Coordinates of C-alpha atoms in Angstrom, one line a residue:
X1 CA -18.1 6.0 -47.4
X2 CA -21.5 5.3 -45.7
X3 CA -19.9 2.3 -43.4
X4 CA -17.1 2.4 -41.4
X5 CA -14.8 -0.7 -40.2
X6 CA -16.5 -2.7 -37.4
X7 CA -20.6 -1.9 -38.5
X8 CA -22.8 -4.7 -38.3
X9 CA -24.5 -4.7 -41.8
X10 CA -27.0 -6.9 -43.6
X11 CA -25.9 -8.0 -47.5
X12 CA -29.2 -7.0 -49.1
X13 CA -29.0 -9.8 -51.9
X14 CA -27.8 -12.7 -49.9
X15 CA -29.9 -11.6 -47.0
X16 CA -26.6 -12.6 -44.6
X17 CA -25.5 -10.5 -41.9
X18 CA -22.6 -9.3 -40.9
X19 CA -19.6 -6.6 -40.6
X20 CA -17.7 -4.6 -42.4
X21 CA -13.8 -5.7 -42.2
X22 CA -12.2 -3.2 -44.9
X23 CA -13.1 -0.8 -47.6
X24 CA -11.4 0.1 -50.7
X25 CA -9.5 3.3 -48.9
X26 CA -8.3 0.8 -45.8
X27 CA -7.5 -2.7 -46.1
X28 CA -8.0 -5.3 -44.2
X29 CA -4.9 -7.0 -42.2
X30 CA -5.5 -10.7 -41.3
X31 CA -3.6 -12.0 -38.9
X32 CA -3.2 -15.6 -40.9
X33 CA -4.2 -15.9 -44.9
X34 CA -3.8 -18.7 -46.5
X35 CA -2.2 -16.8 -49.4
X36 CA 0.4 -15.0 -46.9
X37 CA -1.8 -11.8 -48.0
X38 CA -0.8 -9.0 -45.6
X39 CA -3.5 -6.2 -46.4
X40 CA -7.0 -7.6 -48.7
X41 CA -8.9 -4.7 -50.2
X42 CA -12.3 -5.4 -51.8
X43 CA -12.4 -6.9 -55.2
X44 CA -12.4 -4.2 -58.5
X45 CA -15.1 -1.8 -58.2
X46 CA -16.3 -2.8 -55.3
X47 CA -16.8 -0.9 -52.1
X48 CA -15.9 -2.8 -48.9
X49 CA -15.0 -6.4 -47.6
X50 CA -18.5 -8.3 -46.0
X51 CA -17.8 -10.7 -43.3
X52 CA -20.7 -13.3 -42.8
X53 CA -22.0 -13.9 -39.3
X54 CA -22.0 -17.7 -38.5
X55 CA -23.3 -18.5 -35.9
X56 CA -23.9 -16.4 -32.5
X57 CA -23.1 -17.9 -28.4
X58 CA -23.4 -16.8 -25.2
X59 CA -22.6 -13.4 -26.4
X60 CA -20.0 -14.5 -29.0
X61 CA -20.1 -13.9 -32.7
X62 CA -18.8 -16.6 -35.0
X63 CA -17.6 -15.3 -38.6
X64 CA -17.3 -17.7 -41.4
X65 CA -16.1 -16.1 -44.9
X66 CA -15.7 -12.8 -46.8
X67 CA -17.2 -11.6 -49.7
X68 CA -16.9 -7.9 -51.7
X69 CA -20.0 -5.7 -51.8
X70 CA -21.2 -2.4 -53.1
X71 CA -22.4 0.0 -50.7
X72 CA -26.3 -0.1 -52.5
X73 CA -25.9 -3.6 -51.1
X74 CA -25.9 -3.5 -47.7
X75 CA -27.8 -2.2 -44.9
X76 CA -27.1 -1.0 -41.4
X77 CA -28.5 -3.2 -38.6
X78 CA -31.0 -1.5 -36.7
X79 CA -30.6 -0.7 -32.7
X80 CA -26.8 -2.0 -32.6
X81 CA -23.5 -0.4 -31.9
X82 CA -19.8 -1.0 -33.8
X83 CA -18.3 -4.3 -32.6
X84 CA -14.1 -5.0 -32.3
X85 CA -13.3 -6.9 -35.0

């Protein structure tokens, strides 16, 4: 895989950035779902799980949303590091 867990990324069709919460060999773990979902893996033949930036304050990133992506899809962010999700 060409992103790991934590990258900030760019969706490439939506033109939304974001960062890469789980991939199809590691799921994701929320800690609340509304469908008491323990682990969510990306959708069928799809490569990892896109969360989209919201909004971004006094150094604080807001993320609103998920979404399943192929790796041609996305794009690393340039000049940034990995961020805790």
């Amino acid at each position: 895989m060409k992103y790991s867990i934590g990258e900030k990324v760019t969706n490439l069709l939506t033109g939304k950035e974001g960062i890469i919460i789980g991939t199809k060999e590691k799921a994701y773990k929320p800690k609340t779902d509304p469908y008491n979902r323990k682990e969510i893996y990306p959708d069928e033949n799809m490569d990892y799980l896109f969360m989209i930036k919201k909004a971004e304050l006094n150094n604080k990133i807001e993320y609103s949303g998920m979404m399943s992506v192929l790796e041609s899809h996305l794009k690393k962010y340039k000049n940034c590091g990995q961020q805790r999700i």
